[in-house]
Coordinates of C-alpha atoms in Angstrom, one line a residue:
X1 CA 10.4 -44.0 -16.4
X2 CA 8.2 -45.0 -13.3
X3 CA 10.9 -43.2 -10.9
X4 CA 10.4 -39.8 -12.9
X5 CA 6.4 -40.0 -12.5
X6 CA 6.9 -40.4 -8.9
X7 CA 9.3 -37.5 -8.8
X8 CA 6.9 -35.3 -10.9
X9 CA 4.1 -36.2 -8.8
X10 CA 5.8 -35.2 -5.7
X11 CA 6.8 -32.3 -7.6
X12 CA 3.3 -31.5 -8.5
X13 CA 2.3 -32.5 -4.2
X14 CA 4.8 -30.4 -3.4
X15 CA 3.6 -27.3 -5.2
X16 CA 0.2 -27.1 -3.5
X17 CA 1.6 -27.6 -0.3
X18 CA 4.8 -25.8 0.0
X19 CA 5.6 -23.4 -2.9
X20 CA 8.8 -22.3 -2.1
X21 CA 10.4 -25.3 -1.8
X22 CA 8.6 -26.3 -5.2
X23 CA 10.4 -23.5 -6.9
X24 CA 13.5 -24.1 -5.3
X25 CA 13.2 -28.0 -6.6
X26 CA 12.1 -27.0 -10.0
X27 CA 15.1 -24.3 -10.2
X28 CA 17.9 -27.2 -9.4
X29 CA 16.2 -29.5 -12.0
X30 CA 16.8 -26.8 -14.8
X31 CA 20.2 -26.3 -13.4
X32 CA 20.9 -30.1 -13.9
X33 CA 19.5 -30.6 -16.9
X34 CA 16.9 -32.9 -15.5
X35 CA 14.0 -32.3 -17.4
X36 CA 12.2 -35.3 -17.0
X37 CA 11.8 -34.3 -13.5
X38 CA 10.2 -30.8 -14.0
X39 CA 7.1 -30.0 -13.1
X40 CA 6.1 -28.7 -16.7
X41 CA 1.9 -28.5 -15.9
X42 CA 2.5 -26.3 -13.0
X43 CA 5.5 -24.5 -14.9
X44 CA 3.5 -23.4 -17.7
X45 CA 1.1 -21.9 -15.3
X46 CA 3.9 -20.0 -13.1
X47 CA 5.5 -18.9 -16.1
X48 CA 2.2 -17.3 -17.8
X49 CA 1.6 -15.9 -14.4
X50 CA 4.4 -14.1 -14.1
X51 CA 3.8 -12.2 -17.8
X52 CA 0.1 -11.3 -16.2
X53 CA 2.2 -9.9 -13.2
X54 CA 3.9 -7.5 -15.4
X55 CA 0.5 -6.2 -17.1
X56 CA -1.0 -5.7 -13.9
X57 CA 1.8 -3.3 -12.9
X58 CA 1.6 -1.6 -15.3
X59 CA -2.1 -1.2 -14.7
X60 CA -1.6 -0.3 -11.5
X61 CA 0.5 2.1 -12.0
X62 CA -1.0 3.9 -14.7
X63 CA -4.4 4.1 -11.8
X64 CA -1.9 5.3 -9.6
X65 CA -0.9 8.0 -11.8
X66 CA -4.1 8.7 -13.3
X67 CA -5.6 9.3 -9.5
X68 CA -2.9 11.9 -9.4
X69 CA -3.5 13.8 -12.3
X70 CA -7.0 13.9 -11.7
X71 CA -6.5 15.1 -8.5
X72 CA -3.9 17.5 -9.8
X73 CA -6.8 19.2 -12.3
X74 CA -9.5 18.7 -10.2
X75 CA -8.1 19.8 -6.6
X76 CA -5.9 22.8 -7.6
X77 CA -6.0 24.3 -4.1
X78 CA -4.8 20.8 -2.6
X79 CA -1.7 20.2 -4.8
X80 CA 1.0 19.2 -3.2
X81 CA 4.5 18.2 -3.6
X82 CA 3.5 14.9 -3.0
X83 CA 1.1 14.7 -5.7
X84 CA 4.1 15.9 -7.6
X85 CA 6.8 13.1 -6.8
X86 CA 3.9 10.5 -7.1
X87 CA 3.1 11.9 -10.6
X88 CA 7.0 11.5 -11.3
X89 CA 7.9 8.7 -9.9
X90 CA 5.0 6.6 -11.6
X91 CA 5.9 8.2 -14.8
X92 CA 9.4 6.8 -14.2
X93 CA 8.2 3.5 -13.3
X94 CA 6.2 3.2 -16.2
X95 CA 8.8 3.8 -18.4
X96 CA 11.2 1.7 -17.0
X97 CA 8.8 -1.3 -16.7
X98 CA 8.2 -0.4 -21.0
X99 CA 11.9 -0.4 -21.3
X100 CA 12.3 -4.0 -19.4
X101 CA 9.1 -4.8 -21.3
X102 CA 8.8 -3.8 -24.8
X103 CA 6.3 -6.6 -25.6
X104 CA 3.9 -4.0 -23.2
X105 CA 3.6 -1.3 -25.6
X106 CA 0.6 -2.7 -27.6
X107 CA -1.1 -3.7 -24.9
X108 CA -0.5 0.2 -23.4
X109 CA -4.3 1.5 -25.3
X110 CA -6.2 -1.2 -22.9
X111 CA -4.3 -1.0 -19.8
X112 CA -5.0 2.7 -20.0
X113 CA -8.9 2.1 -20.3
X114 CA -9.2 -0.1 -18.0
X115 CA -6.6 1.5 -15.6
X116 CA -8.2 5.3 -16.0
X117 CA -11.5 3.6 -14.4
X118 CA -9.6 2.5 -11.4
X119 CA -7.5 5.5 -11.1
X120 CA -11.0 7.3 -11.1
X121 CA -12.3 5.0 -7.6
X122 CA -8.8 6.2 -6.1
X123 CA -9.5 9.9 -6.5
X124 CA -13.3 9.5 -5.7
X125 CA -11.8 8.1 -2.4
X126 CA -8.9 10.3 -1.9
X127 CA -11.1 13.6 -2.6
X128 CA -14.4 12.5 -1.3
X129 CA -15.5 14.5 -4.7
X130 CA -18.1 13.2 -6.7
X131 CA -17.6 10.8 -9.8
X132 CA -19.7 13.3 -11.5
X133 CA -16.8 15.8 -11.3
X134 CA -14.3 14.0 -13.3
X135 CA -14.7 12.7 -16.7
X136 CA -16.1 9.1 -17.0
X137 CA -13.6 8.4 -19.8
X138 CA -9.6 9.1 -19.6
X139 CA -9.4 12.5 -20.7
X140 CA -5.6 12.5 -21.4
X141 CA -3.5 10.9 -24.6
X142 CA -0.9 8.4 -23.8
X143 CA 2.2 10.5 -24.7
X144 CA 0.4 13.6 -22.6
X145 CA 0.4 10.6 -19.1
X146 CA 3.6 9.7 -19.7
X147 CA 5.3 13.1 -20.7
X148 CA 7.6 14.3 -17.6
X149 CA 6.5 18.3 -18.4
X150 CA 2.4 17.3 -19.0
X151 CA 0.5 18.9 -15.9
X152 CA -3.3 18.9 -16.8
X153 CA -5.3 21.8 -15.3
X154 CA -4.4 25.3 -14.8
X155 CA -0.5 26.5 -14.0
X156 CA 1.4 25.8 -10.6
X157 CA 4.3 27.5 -8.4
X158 CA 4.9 23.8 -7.7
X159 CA 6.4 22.7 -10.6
X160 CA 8.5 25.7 -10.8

């Protein structure tokens, strides 16, 4: 018993001063079977980490794609086919990550709130236009951001 607290203490050393080679330790435990040896404190953590990871890609992604769109209806002149394949590709993303992630569907209503407000500083910077030019609120439904033929504003030879 005493020779597993040392290990896990060592484990738990080892973690705040070389994380790699933590997870690389903690790995071969679980390989061996050794579970009195794991690290389970700093496991837990690292494992609920990694579940926040995925919500905050999809956050990001949605301000990604929300910067777009509102650049899209709000810059008409300046659309591009960049705009376009960033649109597209985050759509993609999105769906992918839902597909690898179904657990992430409910949580889609509040990532979109809170990831409309930071796709709103990203066109602010990327325009220079005003905040008081776009709506303070995501103007778009969830099936509208993540529908493949949903282009807000008016029509474009871009998309043809």
């Amino acid at each position: 018993m005493r020779q597993n607290q040392t290990i896990t203490s060592k484990s738990s050393e080892l973690y705040e001063t070389d994380f790699y080679a933590w997870t690389i330790e903690q790995a071969q435990f679980l390989r061996d079977g050794s579970w009195n040896n794991l690290d389970v404190p700093n496991l837990i953590e690292e494992i609920e980490s990694l579940g926040k990871q995925e919500r905050q890609k999809l956050r990001n992604r949605l301000a990604i794609l929300f910067a777009h769109l509102l650049k899209w209806e709000f810059q008409p002149s300046h659309r591009s086919h960049s705009w376009l394949g960033t649109i597209k590709e985050q759509r993609r993303r999105i769906i992918e990550l839902l597909e690898e992630n179904p657990s992430l569907k409910p949580y889609l209503p509040e990532a979109k709130e809170k990831a409309y407000l930071d796709g709103l500083d990203l066109a602010v910077q990327e325009t220079s236009m005003s905040y008081k030019v776009f709506p303070s609120e995501c103007p778009y439904e969830l099936n509208e951001v993540l529908d493949f033929n949903f282009f807000p504003g008016e029509e474009s030879d871009i998309l043809d």
